[in-house]
Short mmCIF file of C-alpha atoms and ligand atoms in Angstrom, two decimals:
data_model
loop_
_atom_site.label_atom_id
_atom_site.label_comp_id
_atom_site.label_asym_id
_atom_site.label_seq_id
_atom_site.Cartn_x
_atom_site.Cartn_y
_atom_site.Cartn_z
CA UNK Q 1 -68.13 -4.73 -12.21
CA UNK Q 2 -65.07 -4.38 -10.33
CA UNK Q 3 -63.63 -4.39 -6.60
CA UNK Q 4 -60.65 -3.43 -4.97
CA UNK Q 5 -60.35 -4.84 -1.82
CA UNK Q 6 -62.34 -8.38 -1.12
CA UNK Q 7 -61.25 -8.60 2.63
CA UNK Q 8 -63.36 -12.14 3.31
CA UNK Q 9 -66.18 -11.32 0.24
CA UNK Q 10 -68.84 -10.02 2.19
CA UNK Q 11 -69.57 -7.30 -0.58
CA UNK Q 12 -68.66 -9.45 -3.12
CA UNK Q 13 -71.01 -11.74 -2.10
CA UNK Q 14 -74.07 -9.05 -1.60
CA UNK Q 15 -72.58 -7.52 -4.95
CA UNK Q 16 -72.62 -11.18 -6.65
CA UNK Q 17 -76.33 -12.03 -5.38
CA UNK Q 18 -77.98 -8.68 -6.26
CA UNK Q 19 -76.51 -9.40 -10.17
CA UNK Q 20 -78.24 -13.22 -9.61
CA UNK Q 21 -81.51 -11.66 -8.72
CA UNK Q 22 -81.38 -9.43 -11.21
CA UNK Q 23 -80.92 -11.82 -13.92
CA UNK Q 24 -83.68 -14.55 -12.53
CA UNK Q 25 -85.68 -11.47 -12.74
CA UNK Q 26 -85.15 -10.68 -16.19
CA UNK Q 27 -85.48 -14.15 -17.35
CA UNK Q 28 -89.31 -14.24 -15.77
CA UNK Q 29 -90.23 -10.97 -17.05
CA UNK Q 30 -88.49 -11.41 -20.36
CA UNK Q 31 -86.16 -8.66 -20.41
CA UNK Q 32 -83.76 -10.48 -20.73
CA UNK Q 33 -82.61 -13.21 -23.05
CA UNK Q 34 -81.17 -16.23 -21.83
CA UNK Q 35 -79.24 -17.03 -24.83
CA UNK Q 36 -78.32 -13.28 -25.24
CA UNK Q 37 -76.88 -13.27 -21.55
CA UNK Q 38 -75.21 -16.18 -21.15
CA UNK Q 39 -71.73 -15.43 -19.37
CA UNK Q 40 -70.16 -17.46 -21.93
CA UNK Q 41 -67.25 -18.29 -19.58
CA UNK Q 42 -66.80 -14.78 -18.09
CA UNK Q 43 -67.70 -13.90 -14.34
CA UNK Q 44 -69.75 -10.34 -14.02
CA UNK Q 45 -67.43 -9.37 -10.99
CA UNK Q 46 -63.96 -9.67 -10.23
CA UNK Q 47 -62.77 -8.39 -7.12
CA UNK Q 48 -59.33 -7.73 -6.27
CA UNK Q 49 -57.57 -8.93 -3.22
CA UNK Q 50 -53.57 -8.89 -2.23
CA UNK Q 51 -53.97 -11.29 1.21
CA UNK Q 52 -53.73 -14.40 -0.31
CA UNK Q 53 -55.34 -15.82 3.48
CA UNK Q 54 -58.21 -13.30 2.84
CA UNK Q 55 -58.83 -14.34 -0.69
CA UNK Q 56 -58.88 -18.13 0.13
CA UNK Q 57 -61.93 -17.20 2.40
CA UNK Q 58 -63.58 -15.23 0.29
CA UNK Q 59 -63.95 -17.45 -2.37
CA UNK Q 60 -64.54 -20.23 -0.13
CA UNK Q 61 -67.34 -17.91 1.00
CA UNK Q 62 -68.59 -16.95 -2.72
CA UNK Q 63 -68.55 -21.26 -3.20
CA UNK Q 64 -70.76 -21.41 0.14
CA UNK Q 65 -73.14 -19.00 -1.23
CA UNK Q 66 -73.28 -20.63 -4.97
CA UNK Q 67 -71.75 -17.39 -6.71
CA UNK Q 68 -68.68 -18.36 -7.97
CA UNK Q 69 -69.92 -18.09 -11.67
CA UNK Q 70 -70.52 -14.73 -11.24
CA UNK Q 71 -67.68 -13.45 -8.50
CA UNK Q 72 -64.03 -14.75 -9.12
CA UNK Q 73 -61.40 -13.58 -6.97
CA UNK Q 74 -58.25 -12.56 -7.97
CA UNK Q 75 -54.88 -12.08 -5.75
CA UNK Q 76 -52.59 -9.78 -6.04
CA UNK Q 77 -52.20 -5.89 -6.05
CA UNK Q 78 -54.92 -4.02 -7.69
CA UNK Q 79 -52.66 -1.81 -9.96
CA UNK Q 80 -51.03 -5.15 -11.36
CA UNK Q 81 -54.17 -6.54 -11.87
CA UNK Q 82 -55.94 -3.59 -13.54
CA UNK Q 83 -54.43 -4.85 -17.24
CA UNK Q 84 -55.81 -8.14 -16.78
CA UNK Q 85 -59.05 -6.63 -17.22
CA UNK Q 86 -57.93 -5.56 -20.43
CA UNK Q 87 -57.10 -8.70 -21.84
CA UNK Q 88 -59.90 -10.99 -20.14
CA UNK Q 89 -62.84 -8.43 -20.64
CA UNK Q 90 -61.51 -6.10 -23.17
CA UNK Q 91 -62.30 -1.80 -23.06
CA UNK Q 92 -64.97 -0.24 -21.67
CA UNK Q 93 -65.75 -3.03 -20.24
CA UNK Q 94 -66.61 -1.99 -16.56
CA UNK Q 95 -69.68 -0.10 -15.44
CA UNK Q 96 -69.38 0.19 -11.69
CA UNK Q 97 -66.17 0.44 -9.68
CA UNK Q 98 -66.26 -0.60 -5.93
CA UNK Q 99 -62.62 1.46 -4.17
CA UNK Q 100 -62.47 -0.18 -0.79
CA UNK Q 101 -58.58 -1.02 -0.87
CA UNK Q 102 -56.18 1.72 0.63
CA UNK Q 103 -57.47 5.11 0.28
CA UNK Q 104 -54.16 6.32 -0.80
CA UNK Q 105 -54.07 3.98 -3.70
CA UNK Q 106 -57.64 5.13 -4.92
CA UNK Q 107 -56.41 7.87 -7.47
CA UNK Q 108 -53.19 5.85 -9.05
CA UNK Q 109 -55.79 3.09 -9.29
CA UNK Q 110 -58.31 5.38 -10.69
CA UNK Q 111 -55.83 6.95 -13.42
CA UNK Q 112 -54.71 3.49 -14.79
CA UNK Q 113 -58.59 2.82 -15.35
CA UNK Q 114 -58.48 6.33 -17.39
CA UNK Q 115 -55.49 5.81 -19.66
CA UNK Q 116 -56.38 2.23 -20.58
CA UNK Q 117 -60.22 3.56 -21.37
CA UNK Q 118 -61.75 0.43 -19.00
CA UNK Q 119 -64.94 2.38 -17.95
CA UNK Q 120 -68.09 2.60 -19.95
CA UNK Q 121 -69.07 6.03 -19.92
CA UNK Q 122 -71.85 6.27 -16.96
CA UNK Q 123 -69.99 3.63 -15.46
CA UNK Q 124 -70.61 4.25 -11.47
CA UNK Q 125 -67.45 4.49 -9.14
CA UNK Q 126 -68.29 4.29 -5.34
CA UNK Q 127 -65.30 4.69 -3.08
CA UNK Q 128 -65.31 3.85 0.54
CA UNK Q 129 -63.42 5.46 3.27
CA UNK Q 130 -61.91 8.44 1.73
CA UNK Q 131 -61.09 10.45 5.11
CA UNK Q 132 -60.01 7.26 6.88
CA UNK Q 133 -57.44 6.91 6.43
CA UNK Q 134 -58.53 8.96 4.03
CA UNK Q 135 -58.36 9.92 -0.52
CA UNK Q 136 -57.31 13.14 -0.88
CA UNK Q 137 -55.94 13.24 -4.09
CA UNK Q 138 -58.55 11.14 -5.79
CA UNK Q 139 -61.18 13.30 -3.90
CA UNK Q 140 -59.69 16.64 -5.39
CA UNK Q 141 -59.83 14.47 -8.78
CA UNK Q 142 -63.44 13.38 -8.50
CA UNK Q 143 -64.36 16.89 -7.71
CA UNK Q 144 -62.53 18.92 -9.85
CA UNK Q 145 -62.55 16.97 -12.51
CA UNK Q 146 -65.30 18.16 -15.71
CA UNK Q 147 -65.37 13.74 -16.73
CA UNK Q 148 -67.09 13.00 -13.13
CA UNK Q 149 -70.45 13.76 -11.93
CA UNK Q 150 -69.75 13.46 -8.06
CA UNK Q 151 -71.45 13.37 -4.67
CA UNK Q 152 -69.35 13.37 -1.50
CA UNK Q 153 -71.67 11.48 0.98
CA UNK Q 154 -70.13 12.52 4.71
CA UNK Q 155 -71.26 9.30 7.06
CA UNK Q 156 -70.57 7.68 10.18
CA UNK Q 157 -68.16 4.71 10.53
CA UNK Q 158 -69.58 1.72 10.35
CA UNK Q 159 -70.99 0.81 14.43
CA UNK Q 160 -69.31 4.58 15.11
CA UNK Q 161 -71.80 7.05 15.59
CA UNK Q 162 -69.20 9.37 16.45
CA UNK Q 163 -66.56 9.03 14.01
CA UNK Q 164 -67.30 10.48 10.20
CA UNK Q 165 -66.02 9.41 7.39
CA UNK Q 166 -67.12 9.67 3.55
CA UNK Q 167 -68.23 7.80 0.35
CA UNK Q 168 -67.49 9.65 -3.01
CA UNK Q 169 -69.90 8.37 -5.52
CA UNK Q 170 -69.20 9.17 -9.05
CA UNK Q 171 -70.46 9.22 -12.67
CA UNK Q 172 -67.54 8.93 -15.02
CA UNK Q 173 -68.82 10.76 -18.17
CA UNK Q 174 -66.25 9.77 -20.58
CA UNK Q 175 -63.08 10.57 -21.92
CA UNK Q 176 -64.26 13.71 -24.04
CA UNK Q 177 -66.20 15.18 -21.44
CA UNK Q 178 -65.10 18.78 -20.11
CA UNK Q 179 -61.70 19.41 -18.89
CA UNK Q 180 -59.55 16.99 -17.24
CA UNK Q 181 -58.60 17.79 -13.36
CA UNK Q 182 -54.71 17.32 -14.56
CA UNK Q 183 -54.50 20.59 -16.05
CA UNK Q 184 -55.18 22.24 -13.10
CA UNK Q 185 -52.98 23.04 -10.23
CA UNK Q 186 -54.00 21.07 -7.08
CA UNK Q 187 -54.18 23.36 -4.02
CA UNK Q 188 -51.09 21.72 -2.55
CA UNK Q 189 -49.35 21.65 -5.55
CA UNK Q 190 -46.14 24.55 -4.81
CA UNK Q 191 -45.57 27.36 -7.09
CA UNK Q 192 -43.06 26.62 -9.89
CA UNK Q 193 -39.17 25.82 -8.68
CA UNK Q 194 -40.39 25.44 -5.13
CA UNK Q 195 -40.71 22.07 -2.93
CA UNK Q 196 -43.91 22.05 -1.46
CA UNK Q 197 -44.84 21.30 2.41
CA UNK Q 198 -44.83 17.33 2.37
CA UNK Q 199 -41.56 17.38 0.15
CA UNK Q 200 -39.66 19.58 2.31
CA UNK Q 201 -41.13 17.28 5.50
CA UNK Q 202 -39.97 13.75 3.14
CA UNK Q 203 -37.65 15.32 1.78
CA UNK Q 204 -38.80 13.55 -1.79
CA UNK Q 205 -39.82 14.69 -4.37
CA UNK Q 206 -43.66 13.99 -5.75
CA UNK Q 207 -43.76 12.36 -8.69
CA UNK Q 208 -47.54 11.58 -8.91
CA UNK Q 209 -49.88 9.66 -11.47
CA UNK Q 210 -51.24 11.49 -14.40
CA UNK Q 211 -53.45 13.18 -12.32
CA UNK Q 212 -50.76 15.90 -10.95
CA UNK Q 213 -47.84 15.79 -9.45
CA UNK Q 214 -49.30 15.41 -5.55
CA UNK Q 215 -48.15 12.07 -4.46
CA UNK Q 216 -49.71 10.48 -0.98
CA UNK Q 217 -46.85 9.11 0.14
CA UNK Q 218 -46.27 12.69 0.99
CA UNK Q 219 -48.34 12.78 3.79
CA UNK Q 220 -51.50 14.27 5.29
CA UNK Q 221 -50.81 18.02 3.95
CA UNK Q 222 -52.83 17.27 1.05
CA UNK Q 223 -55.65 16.71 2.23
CA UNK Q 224 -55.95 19.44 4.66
CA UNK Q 225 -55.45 21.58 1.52
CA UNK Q 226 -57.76 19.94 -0.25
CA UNK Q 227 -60.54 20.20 2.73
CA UNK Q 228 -59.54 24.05 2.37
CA UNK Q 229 -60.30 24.34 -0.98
CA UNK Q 230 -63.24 23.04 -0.90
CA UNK Q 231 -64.24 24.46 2.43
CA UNK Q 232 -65.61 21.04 3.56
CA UNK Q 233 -68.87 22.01 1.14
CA UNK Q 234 -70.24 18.80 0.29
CA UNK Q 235 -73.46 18.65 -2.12
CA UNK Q 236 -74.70 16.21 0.03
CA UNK Q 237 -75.41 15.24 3.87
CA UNK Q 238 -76.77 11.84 4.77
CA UNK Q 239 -77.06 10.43 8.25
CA UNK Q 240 -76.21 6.66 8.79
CA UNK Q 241 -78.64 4.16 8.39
CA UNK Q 242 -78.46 0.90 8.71
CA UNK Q 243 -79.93 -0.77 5.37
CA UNK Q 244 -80.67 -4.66 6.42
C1 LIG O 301 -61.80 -2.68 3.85
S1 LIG O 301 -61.23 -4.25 3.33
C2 LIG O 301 -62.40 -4.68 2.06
C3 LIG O 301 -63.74 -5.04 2.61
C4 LIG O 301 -64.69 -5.62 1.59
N1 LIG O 301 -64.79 -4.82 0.39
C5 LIG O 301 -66.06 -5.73 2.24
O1 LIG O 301 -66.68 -4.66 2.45
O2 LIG O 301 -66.48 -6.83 2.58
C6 LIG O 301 -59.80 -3.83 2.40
C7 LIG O 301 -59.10 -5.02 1.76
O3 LIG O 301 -58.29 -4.49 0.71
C8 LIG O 301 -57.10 -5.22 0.63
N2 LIG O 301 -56.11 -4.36 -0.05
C9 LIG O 301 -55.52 -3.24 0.43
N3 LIG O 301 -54.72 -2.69 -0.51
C10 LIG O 301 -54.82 -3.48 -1.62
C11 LIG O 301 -54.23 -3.44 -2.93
N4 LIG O 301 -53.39 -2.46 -3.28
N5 LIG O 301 -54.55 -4.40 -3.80
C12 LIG O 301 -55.42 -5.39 -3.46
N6 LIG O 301 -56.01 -5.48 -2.24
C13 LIG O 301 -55.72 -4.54 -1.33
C14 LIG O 301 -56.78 -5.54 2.10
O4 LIG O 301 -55.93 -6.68 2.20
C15 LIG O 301 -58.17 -5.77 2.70
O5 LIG O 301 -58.51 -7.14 2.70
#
């Protein structure tokens, strides 16, 4: 497993424990082998942090709560950390994804897990915070693409009942499955030869990740396009709750 975004490990630490109890209860029930799982020197979640100040604490935290052998920390940007994953861990080597860095980053962070084949297919991809400050681009993605069985979960800030915001949760089915979203124009995307909105307000133009040529830095255009297109149908509603 994977996270972007540690802040001061508090889901890395729930994230680290719920992999501990799962484990102790294989071991008792026998379903799984001790030998078989040992982690042989490898943690089971890495999670990604550029505050140097905020990683310190984290892992001080994931000491405090005796889950260092399964959480390690690492500092520094997640898309220069993504290949490390390739050579500690090796491909398809992730089967859950935990986005809660900046929103904007989420679909350049998302493509470089693509092209260098990291997920498992099935592996589960839960990103946080995608209309504040908001995904658009990797919430077209998620959608459009045919390699992503998605729900769009709209829910209130955390201690904001009046503010929404939403989780994406996602499938990824695997390289071969259906057709890619890049193929396909995104709705902000400008017809052939002509600047679109954001690059006539930046005056720059997009130059993307594989996923299109809509760039965030661009502004919040695309994502009012995107909540067009879509016409704000999500497949799913679920009120807040408060789970512990
Ligand atoms: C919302 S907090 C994470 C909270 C944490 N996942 C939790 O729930 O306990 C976002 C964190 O992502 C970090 N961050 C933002 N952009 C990043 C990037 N590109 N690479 C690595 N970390 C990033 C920020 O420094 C911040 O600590």
């Amino acid at each position: 497993m994977v996270e972007f975004g540690s802040f001061v490990g508090y889901t890395a630490t729930r994230m680290g424990r719920a992999v501990e109890l799962c484990y102790e209860k294989g071991y008792a029930d026998g379903s799984i082998l001790f030998e078989d799982s040992r982690l042989q020197g490898a943690n089971r979640i890495t999670s990604m942090e550029i505050d140097p100040v905020h990683a310190c604490i984290a892992r001080h935290v994931l000491d405090m709560s005796r889950l260092s052998h399964i959480v390690e920390v690492w500092i520094g940007q997640v898309k220069d950390l993504i290949p490390r994953l390739i050579e500690e861990h090796g491909e398809m080597s992730l089967n859950m994804v935990f986005m809660d860095q900046r929103g904007t980053t989420f679909h350049d962070d998302l493509s470089q897990l693509e092209e260098l084949s990291l997920m498992f297919p099935n592996c589960r991809i839960v990103a946080d915070n995608c209309v504040k400050p908001g995904s658009p681009v990797y919430c077209w993605h998620t959608t459009v693409s045919e390699r992503y069985k998605t729900t769009n979960y709209s829910l209130n800030e955390f201690l904001e009942s009046t503010i929404e915001d939403w989780q994406v949760v996602c499938d990824y089915l695997g390289p071969l499955a259906g057709v890619p979203a890049a193929g396909r124009p995104s709705p902000w995307e400008a017809p052939r030869g002509r600047e679109s909105q954001s690059e006539r307000r930046t005056g720059r133009r997009n130059t993307g990740c594989s996923f299109g040529s809509a760039c965030l830095s661009s502004g919040p255009e695309p994502f009012f396009a995107w909540l067009e297109a879509t016409g704000g149908d999500f497949s799913c509603r679920v009120s807040w709750e408060v789970p512990f």
